[in-house]
Amino acid sequence: MLGEDLCEELREVSIVNLIVSMHLLTSHSIIVIGMLISYLPQHARIIQRRTSEGISPYFILLGTTSATSAFANILLLPKSRQDVACCKELETFHCVAGLLGIAQLGVQWICFTFIFVLFLVFFRYDTADVPDDEQEQLDAEEQPRWQTALLVASLTLLHGLAVIVVTGVLTTAAPQHLGLWAALLGVMAALLAAVQYIPQIYTTYHLKHVGSLSIPMMCMQTPGGLLFAGSLFARLGWGGWSSWGIFVLTAMMQGLLLYMAIYYEIQARNRNIVRSPIEGQPRSHLHANGFNDDTPGRFTSHPEHYAQTPEQLQEIIDRQESDAAAETTPLLKPGGIGDPHRNYDTNRG
C-alpha cells in the first residue's frame, strides 16, 4: 500500500505538481548533460597528449572505486528502488523524472571509468606529445612502473566484481539487508572520495605541472559538484547524506587541486615567455659572449645554434667574417696581436 501511495504521488498531474516536475526534470537534465560535458576535456587531453603522465595511479584507483560505490549506493536506496518499481505503472515522463537522480551518478560512473580505461591505454606511452621542459623533468623523476598500473587495474576490477556479487547475493537471499548494504556502500564511497584527491594533489605538487590533468574539467566540476550535491539533497533529503555528502567532499578537494594546477600553469607560461620572447625563435642559451639572448655575437663560437636554415647560418657566418676583418681591438684581430695603426714603443715620450 505504501508503494502504491508513492507511485500515486508521482502520477499526480495537478498544475503545481506539473510545473515542479518540469522544473526538476529540466534541472536534473542540465546537470546530467553538464556532468557529461565536464569530463570530455579530460578524455580529450589524455588522448591528445597520448599519455596519462601527471595523473596519479592512486587517484584513478580511489576515484573509480568511489564512483562504483556511489552508483551502487543510489541504486540500492529504498527511494531509488521504489522509483524503479513505479516505472512499471507510470508514464514515460514521470518515470524519467524519477530516475534522473540515478542517471546523474550513472553518468559520473561511466565517465570516470572511461578515464580509468584511458589511463591504462596511454600509460607511459612512448610517442607521447609532451613538451620538452616537462620531458626533461620526467626523465629526472621516478615514474610509476607498469606494476603499479597493473595493481590499480586489478584492485578496481576486484572491487567492482565484489560489489556485484554481494548485491546479487543479498537481493536473492536477504533483501531485508539491502538498506544496510546501501548505507555501507555510501560510507565507503564517501571515505574514498574524501581521500581521492590526496595522491593527485601530492603528484601535482611533486611534478610542479599539471601534465595530462585537465584544468577545464576541474573548472566545471568544482562548482558543479556543489550544485550536484544540492540537487541530490533536494531529492533525498538529510536521509540521503551518504549520497550527496560525497560530492561536497569531492568539490572541496578538487577546488584545492584546481588552485594548484592554475598556479603551476601560470608559472609555466611565464617561463616560456622569458625563454622565447619572439615567437618562432629557438630557446635562449647562455653563450660565450655571456649574454642570455637569441642574437649571435660577433665572435660566437657556435653560430649554428642560432640558425634554423642553411641560409640563416651562412648569413651569420658572413657577418662574423666581415666584422673580424674590420677588427682593430688588441688580441682579437685575426692574424696578429694588437692594433697595427698604433705605435707601442714605450721608449718614446
Tab-separated table of C-alpha atoms in Angstrom:
chain	number	residue	atom	x	y	z
A	1	MET	CA	0.000	0.000	0.000
A	2	LEU	CA	2.841	2.368	0.820
A	3	GLY	CA	4.408	1.687	-2.558
A	4	GLU	CA	1.120	2.339	-4.315
A	5	ASP	CA	0.773	5.678	-2.475
A	6	LEU	CA	4.255	6.760	-3.557
A	7	CYS	CA	3.552	5.830	-7.162
A	8	GLU	CA	0.286	7.743	-6.978
A	9	GLU	CA	2.162	10.852	-5.846
A	10	LEU	CA	4.367	10.609	-8.917
A	11	ARG	CA	1.308	10.125	-11.098
A	12	GLU	CA	-0.494	13.282	-9.891
A	13	VAL	CA	-0.766	15.854	-12.690
A	14	SER	CA	-2.001	18.980	-10.957
A	15	ILE	CA	-0.802	22.309	-12.328
A	16	VAL	CA	1.534	22.917	-9.384
A	17	ASN	CA	2.990	19.418	-9.494
A	18	LEU	CA	3.386	19.633	-13.265
A	19	ILE	CA	5.345	22.900	-13.002
A	20	VAL	CA	7.514	21.495	-10.231
A	21	SER	CA	8.068	18.265	-12.155
A	22	MET	CA	9.041	20.165	-15.305
A	23	HIS	CA	11.440	22.329	-13.307
A	24	LEU	CA	13.058	19.307	-11.647
A	25	LEU	CA	13.215	17.433	-14.940
A	26	THR	CA	14.921	20.384	-16.631
A	27	SER	CA	17.398	20.986	-13.799
A	28	HIS	CA	18.318	17.320	-13.488
A	29	SER	CA	18.720	17.019	-17.258
A	30	ILE	CA	21.031	20.049	-17.317
A	31	ILE	CA	23.111	18.524	-14.514
A	32	VAL	CA	23.400	15.185	-16.337
A	33	ILE	CA	24.429	16.871	-19.609
A	34	GLY	CA	26.774	19.236	-17.775
A	35	MET	CA	28.453	16.361	-15.969
A	36	LEU	CA	28.996	14.551	-19.249
A	37	ILE	CA	30.452	17.674	-20.877
A	38	SER	CA	32.718	18.357	-17.883
A	39	TYR	CA	34.515	15.034	-18.315
A	40	LEU	CA	35.101	15.427	-22.059
A	41	PRO	CA	38.109	17.815	-21.699
A	42	GLN	CA	39.881	15.244	-19.523
A	43	HIS	CA	39.225	12.454	-22.018
A	44	ALA	CA	40.385	14.661	-24.890
A	45	ARG	CA	43.558	15.820	-23.104
A	46	ILE	CA	44.778	12.283	-22.413
A	47	ILE	CA	44.048	11.219	-25.986
A	48	GLN	CA	45.669	14.349	-27.443
A	49	ARG	CA	48.852	14.035	-25.367
A	50	ARG	CA	48.875	10.252	-25.834
A	51	THR	CA	49.960	9.797	-22.241
A	52	SER	CA	48.443	9.732	-18.763
A	53	GLU	CA	51.581	11.384	-17.348
A	54	GLY	CA	50.834	13.638	-14.399
A	55	ILE	CA	47.765	11.668	-13.284
A	56	SER	CA	48.289	9.680	-10.105
A	57	PRO	CA	47.514	5.938	-10.383
A	58	TYR	CA	46.073	6.008	-6.875
A	59	PHE	CA	43.807	8.914	-7.812
A	60	ILE	CA	42.428	6.706	-10.585
A	61	LEU	CA	42.014	3.768	-8.189
A	62	LEU	CA	40.231	5.769	-5.497
A	63	GLY	CA	38.106	7.713	-7.980
A	64	THR	CA	36.873	4.658	-9.865
A	65	THR	CA	36.086	2.628	-6.750
A	66	SER	CA	34.371	5.645	-5.180
A	67	ALA	CA	32.210	6.186	-8.280
A	68	THR	CA	31.311	2.487	-8.350
A	69	SER	CA	30.298	2.521	-4.686
A	70	ALA	CA	28.288	5.727	-5.112
A	71	PHE	CA	26.391	4.366	-8.123
A	72	ALA	CA	25.611	1.098	-6.328
A	73	ASN	CA	24.562	3.063	-3.245
A	74	ILE	CA	21.925	5.136	-5.006
A	75	LEU	CA	20.645	2.096	-6.905
A	76	LEU	CA	20.006	0.260	-3.617
A	77	LEU	CA	18.462	3.121	-1.631
A	78	PRO	CA	14.767	2.435	-0.792
A	79	LYS	CA	13.665	5.642	-2.563
A	80	SER	CA	15.518	4.689	-5.737
A	81	ARG	CA	14.231	1.128	-5.715
A	82	GLN	CA	10.720	2.485	-5.294
A	83	ASP	CA	11.147	4.845	-8.246
A	84	VAL	CA	12.379	1.974	-10.404
A	85	ALA	CA	9.446	-0.208	-9.378
A	86	CYS	CA	6.958	2.580	-10.121
A	87	CYS	CA	8.200	2.861	-13.703
A	88	LYS	CA	6.125	-0.226	-14.499
A	89	GLU	CA	2.958	1.761	-13.713
A	90	LEU	CA	3.905	5.334	-14.642
A	91	GLU	CA	4.082	7.162	-17.940
A	92	THR	CA	7.437	7.861	-19.527
A	93	PHE	CA	7.594	11.485	-18.334
A	94	HIS	CA	7.083	10.618	-14.672
A	95	CYS	CA	9.400	7.621	-14.892
A	96	VAL	CA	12.241	9.668	-16.393
A	97	ALA	CA	11.760	12.404	-13.794
A	98	GLY	CA	12.067	9.841	-11.019
A	99	LEU	CA	15.184	8.185	-12.437
A	100	LEU	CA	17.237	11.260	-13.346
A	101	GLY	CA	18.904	11.250	-9.933
A	102	ILE	CA	20.131	7.739	-10.610
A	103	ALA	CA	21.190	8.756	-14.111
A	104	GLN	CA	23.405	11.501	-12.688
A	105	LEU	CA	25.513	9.060	-10.711
A	106	GLY	CA	25.406	6.601	-13.595
A	107	VAL	CA	26.897	9.155	-15.994
A	108	GLN	CA	29.523	10.087	-13.423
A	109	TRP	CA	30.498	6.423	-13.004
A	110	ILE	CA	30.706	5.846	-16.774
A	111	CYS	CA	32.817	8.969	-17.379
A	112	PHE	CA	35.310	8.218	-14.606
A	113	THR	CA	35.548	4.593	-15.667
A	114	PHE	CA	36.475	5.817	-19.152
A	115	ILE	CA	39.284	7.894	-17.589
A	116	PHE	CA	40.425	4.672	-15.904
A	117	VAL	CA	40.489	2.920	-19.298
A	118	LEU	CA	42.413	5.799	-20.943
A	119	PHE	CA	44.886	5.804	-18.067
A	120	LEU	CA	45.721	2.170	-18.761
A	121	VAL	CA	45.751	2.511	-22.560
A	122	PHE	CA	48.102	5.529	-22.567
A	123	PHE	CA	50.192	4.594	-19.524
A	124	ARG	CA	53.769	5.838	-20.257
A	125	TYR	CA	53.152	5.862	-23.999
A	126	ASP	CA	56.402	6.014	-25.998
A	127	THR	CA	55.217	8.523	-28.633
A	128	ALA	CA	53.577	10.838	-26.127
A	129	ASP	CA	53.197	14.510	-27.066
A	130	VAL	CA	54.907	16.036	-24.019
A	131	PRO	CA	56.584	19.493	-24.042
A	132	ASP	CA	60.385	19.487	-23.829
A	133	ASP	CA	60.513	21.152	-20.422
A	134	GLU	CA	58.130	18.566	-18.984
A	135	GLN	CA	60.020	15.728	-20.689
A	136	GLU	CA	63.303	16.838	-19.119
A	137	GLN	CA	61.651	16.856	-15.713
A	138	LEU	CA	60.043	13.460	-16.372
A	139	ASP	CA	63.442	11.981	-17.218
A	140	ALA	CA	64.739	13.138	-13.850
A	141	GLU	CA	61.707	11.894	-11.919
A	142	GLU	CA	60.893	8.343	-10.950
A	143	GLN	CA	57.814	7.490	-12.997
A	144	PRO	CA	55.132	4.961	-11.972
A	145	ARG	CA	56.021	1.453	-13.026
A	146	TRP	CA	53.808	-0.821	-15.086
A	147	GLN	CA	53.372	-2.987	-11.980
A	148	THR	CA	51.602	-0.048	-10.350
A	149	ALA	CA	49.206	0.285	-13.265
A	150	LEU	CA	48.539	-3.458	-13.139
A	151	LEU	CA	47.829	-3.258	-9.411
A	152	VAL	CA	45.393	-0.372	-9.927
A	153	ALA	CA	43.575	-2.260	-12.681
A	154	SER	CA	43.335	-5.439	-10.608
A	155	LEU	CA	42.033	-3.745	-7.459
A	156	THR	CA	39.478	-1.718	-9.423
A	157	LEU	CA	38.093	-4.772	-11.196
A	158	LEU	CA	38.033	-6.825	-7.982
A	159	HIS	CA	36.132	-4.062	-6.192
A	160	GLY	CA	33.524	-3.856	-8.937
A	161	LEU	CA	33.134	-7.634	-9.005
A	162	ALA	CA	32.744	-7.753	-5.209
A	163	VAL	CA	30.005	-5.100	-5.280
A	164	ILE	CA	28.094	-7.026	-7.963
A	165	VAL	CA	28.404	-10.378	-6.172
A	166	VAL	CA	27.404	-9.111	-2.709
A	167	THR	CA	24.474	-7.157	-4.141
A	168	GLY	CA	23.268	-10.187	-6.071
A	169	VAL	CA	23.507	-12.469	-3.034
A	170	LEU	CA	21.648	-10.042	-0.762
A	171	THR	CA	18.958	-9.384	-3.364
A	172	THR	CA	18.299	-13.121	-3.649
A	173	ALA	CA	18.854	-14.409	-0.114
A	174	ALA	CA	18.422	-11.452	2.269
A	175	PRO	CA	16.685	-8.456	0.648
A	176	GLN	CA	15.933	-7.004	4.085
A	177	HIS	CA	19.645	-6.187	4.447
A	178	LEU	CA	19.912	-4.232	1.190
A	179	GLY	CA	19.370	-0.951	3.049
A	180	LEU	CA	22.312	-1.698	5.346
A	181	TRP	CA	24.470	-2.686	2.366
A	182	ALA	CA	23.491	0.547	0.592
A	183	ALA	CA	24.499	2.594	3.640
A	184	LEU	CA	27.815	0.726	3.815
A	185	LEU	CA	28.468	1.467	0.141
A	186	GLY	CA	27.641	5.113	0.745
A	187	VAL	CA	30.090	5.341	3.633
A	188	MET	CA	32.728	3.571	1.523
A	189	ALA	CA	32.154	5.986	-1.351
A	190	ALA	CA	32.380	8.975	0.982
A	191	LEU	CA	35.623	7.775	2.568
A	192	LEU	CA	37.187	7.018	-0.817
A	193	ALA	CA	36.079	10.404	-2.162
A	194	ALA	CA	37.487	12.156	0.911
A	195	VAL	CA	40.992	10.854	0.185
A	196	GLN	CA	40.635	10.544	-3.593
A	197	TYR	CA	42.402	13.818	-4.390
A	198	ILE	CA	45.194	13.489	-1.817
A	199	PRO	CA	47.522	11.391	-4.054
A	200	GLN	CA	46.735	13.632	-7.037
A	201	ILE	CA	47.477	16.769	-5.040
A	202	TYR	CA	50.791	15.231	-3.976
A	203	THR	CA	51.648	14.199	-7.555
A	204	THR	CA	50.858	17.649	-8.966
A	205	TYR	CA	52.854	19.337	-6.197
A	206	HIS	CA	55.774	16.973	-6.803
A	207	LEU	CA	55.833	17.472	-10.595
A	208	LYS	CA	55.104	21.212	-10.439
A	209	HIS	CA	52.950	20.974	-13.593
A	210	VAL	CA	49.517	19.640	-14.487
A	211	GLY	CA	50.646	17.045	-17.049
A	212	SER	CA	47.615	15.317	-18.558
A	213	LEU	CA	45.275	16.631	-15.879
A	214	SER	CA	42.570	18.857	-17.371
A	215	ILE	CA	42.057	22.305	-15.856
A	216	PRO	CA	38.798	22.956	-17.789
A	217	MET	CA	37.350	19.765	-16.321
A	218	MET	CA	38.089	20.930	-12.786
A	219	CYS	CA	36.783	24.431	-13.524
A	220	MET	CA	33.423	22.920	-14.431
A	221	GLN	CA	33.331	20.194	-11.816
A	222	THR	CA	34.300	22.184	-8.731
A	223	PRO	CA	31.162	24.375	-8.723
A	224	GLY	CA	29.230	21.609	-10.466
A	225	GLY	CA	29.939	19.228	-7.595
A	226	LEU	CA	28.301	21.596	-5.125
A	227	LEU	CA	25.333	22.060	-7.458
A	228	PHE	CA	25.038	18.309	-7.890
A	229	ALA	CA	25.123	17.788	-4.125
A	230	GLY	CA	22.323	20.325	-3.757
A	231	SER	CA	20.171	18.540	-6.319
A	232	LEU	CA	20.632	15.203	-4.556
A	233	PHE	CA	19.854	16.831	-1.218
A	234	ALA	CA	16.610	18.247	-2.634
A	235	ARG	CA	15.645	14.785	-3.851
A	236	LEU	CA	16.837	12.597	-0.962
A	237	GLY	CA	16.845	14.991	1.996
A	238	TRP	CA	19.023	14.507	5.056
A	239	GLY	CA	18.403	10.775	4.852
A	240	GLY	CA	20.472	10.617	1.662
A	241	TRP	CA	23.564	12.145	3.268
A	242	SER	CA	25.626	9.164	2.157
A	243	SER	CA	24.912	10.123	-1.484
A	244	TRP	CA	25.138	13.926	-1.610
A	245	GLY	CA	27.872	14.184	1.049
A	246	ILE	CA	30.318	12.544	-1.372
A	247	PHE	CA	30.136	15.469	-3.754
A	248	VAL	CA	30.576	18.114	-1.074
A	249	LEU	CA	33.866	16.489	-0.031
A	250	THR	CA	34.952	15.970	-3.615
A	251	ALA	CA	34.258	19.588	-4.594
A	252	MET	CA	36.358	20.907	-1.699
A	253	MET	CA	39.362	18.713	-2.538
A	254	GLN	CA	39.016	19.400	-6.246
A	255	GLY	CA	38.972	23.133	-5.577
A	256	LEU	CA	42.355	22.872	-3.857
A	257	LEU	CA	43.777	20.869	-6.763
A	258	LEU	CA	42.376	23.397	-9.233
A	259	TYR	CA	44.130	26.247	-7.429
A	260	MET	CA	47.454	24.386	-7.585
A	261	ALA	CA	47.003	23.490	-11.259
A	262	ILE	CA	46.272	27.096	-12.267
A	263	TYR	CA	49.242	28.352	-10.234
A	264	TYR	CA	51.695	25.940	-11.886
A	265	GLU	CA	50.243	26.605	-15.332
A	266	ILE	CA	50.751	30.358	-14.913
A	267	GLN	CA	54.337	29.751	-13.779
A	268	ALA	CA	54.990	27.543	-16.808
A	269	ARG	CA	53.605	30.160	-19.191
A	270	ASN	CA	55.762	32.864	-17.613
A	271	ARG	CA	58.875	30.699	-18.029
A	272	ASN	CA	58.056	30.095	-21.670
A	273	ILE	CA	57.676	33.842	-22.278
A	274	VAL	CA	61.097	34.521	-20.737
A	275	ARG	CA	62.740	31.718	-22.714
A	276	SER	CA	61.163	32.588	-26.071
A	277	PRO	CA	60.420	36.331	-26.239
A	278	ILE	CA	59.942	36.153	-30.017
A	279	GLU	CA	57.663	33.530	-31.491
A	280	GLY	CA	59.375	31.112	-33.834
A	281	GLN	CA	62.882	31.552	-32.378
A	282	PRO	CA	64.695	28.744	-30.549
A	283	ARG	CA	65.029	28.910	-26.788
A	284	SER	CA	67.645	31.161	-25.264
A	285	HIS	CA	71.083	29.748	-24.452
A	286	LEU	CA	73.985	31.133	-22.457
A	287	HIS	CA	76.844	31.511	-24.950
A	288	ALA	CA	80.457	32.557	-24.884
A	289	ASN	CA	79.598	36.235	-25.085
A	290	GLY	CA	77.999	35.991	-21.625
A	291	PHE	CA	74.587	37.174	-22.703
A	292	ASN	CA	71.412	35.093	-22.395
A	293	ASP	CA	69.657	36.138	-25.590
A	294	ASP	CA	68.798	34.884	-29.031
A	295	THR	CA	71.136	37.147	-31.033
A	296	PRO	CA	74.552	35.776	-32.122
A	297	GLY	CA	77.524	37.842	-31.028
A	298	ARG	CA	80.386	38.997	-33.293
A	299	PHE	CA	82.600	36.149	-32.046
A	300	THR	CA	80.091	33.453	-31.152
A	301	SER	CA	81.797	30.062	-31.434
A	302	HIS	CA	78.626	28.135	-32.295
A	303	PRO	CA	76.587	30.147	-34.808
A	304	GLU	CA	74.635	27.010	-35.789
A	305	HIS	CA	72.711	27.322	-32.522
A	306	TYR	CA	71.101	30.491	-33.838
A	307	ALA	CA	70.185	29.372	-37.345
A	308	GLN	CA	67.153	27.363	-38.369
A	309	THR	CA	68.066	27.104	-42.080
A	310	PRO	CA	71.364	26.863	-44.041
A	311	GLU	CA	70.720	30.325	-45.464
A	312	GLN	CA	70.498	31.836	-41.985
A	313	LEU	CA	73.695	30.061	-40.919
A	314	GLN	CA	75.606	31.355	-43.954
A	315	GLU	CA	74.350	34.868	-43.323
A	316	ILE	CA	75.576	34.752	-39.718
A	317	ILE	CA	78.997	33.400	-40.788
A	318	ASP	CA	79.400	36.102	-43.470
A	319	ARG	CA	78.528	38.801	-40.984
A	320	GLN	CA	81.039	37.466	-38.449
A	321	GLU	CA	83.811	37.273	-41.071
A	322	SER	CA	83.111	40.849	-42.115
A	323	ASP	CA	83.261	42.038	-38.505
A	324	ALA	CA	86.500	40.111	-37.904
A	325	ALA	CA	88.166	41.693	-40.959
A	326	ALA	CA	87.447	45.172	-39.664
A	327	GLU	CA	88.522	44.393	-36.067
A	328	THR	CA	91.318	46.571	-34.618
A	329	THR	CA	90.989	45.621	-30.951
A	330	PRO	CA	94.157	44.056	-29.429
A	331	LEU	CA	94.182	40.270	-29.142
A	332	LEU	CA	91.122	39.954	-31.338
A	333	LYS	CA	92.287	40.905	-34.841
A	334	PRO	CA	92.768	37.802	-36.981
A	335	GLY	CA	96.407	37.060	-37.934
A	336	GLY	CA	98.110	39.295	-35.406
A	337	ILE	CA	98.118	40.871	-31.978
A	338	GLY	CA	97.439	44.487	-31.337
A	339	ASP	CA	96.368	47.469	-33.417
A	340	PRO	CA	98.653	47.932	-36.496
A	341	HIS	CA	97.823	51.645	-36.588
A	342	ARG	CA	99.162	52.268	-33.084
A	343	ASN	CA	102.825	52.688	-32.034
A	344	TYR	CA	103.605	50.596	-28.961
A	345	ASP	CA	107.204	51.895	-28.498
A	346	THR	CA	107.311	52.621	-24.763
A	347	ASN	CA	110.716	54.451	-25.024
A	348	ARG	CA	109.091	57.332	-26.783
A	349	GLY	CA	107.802	60.087	-24.660
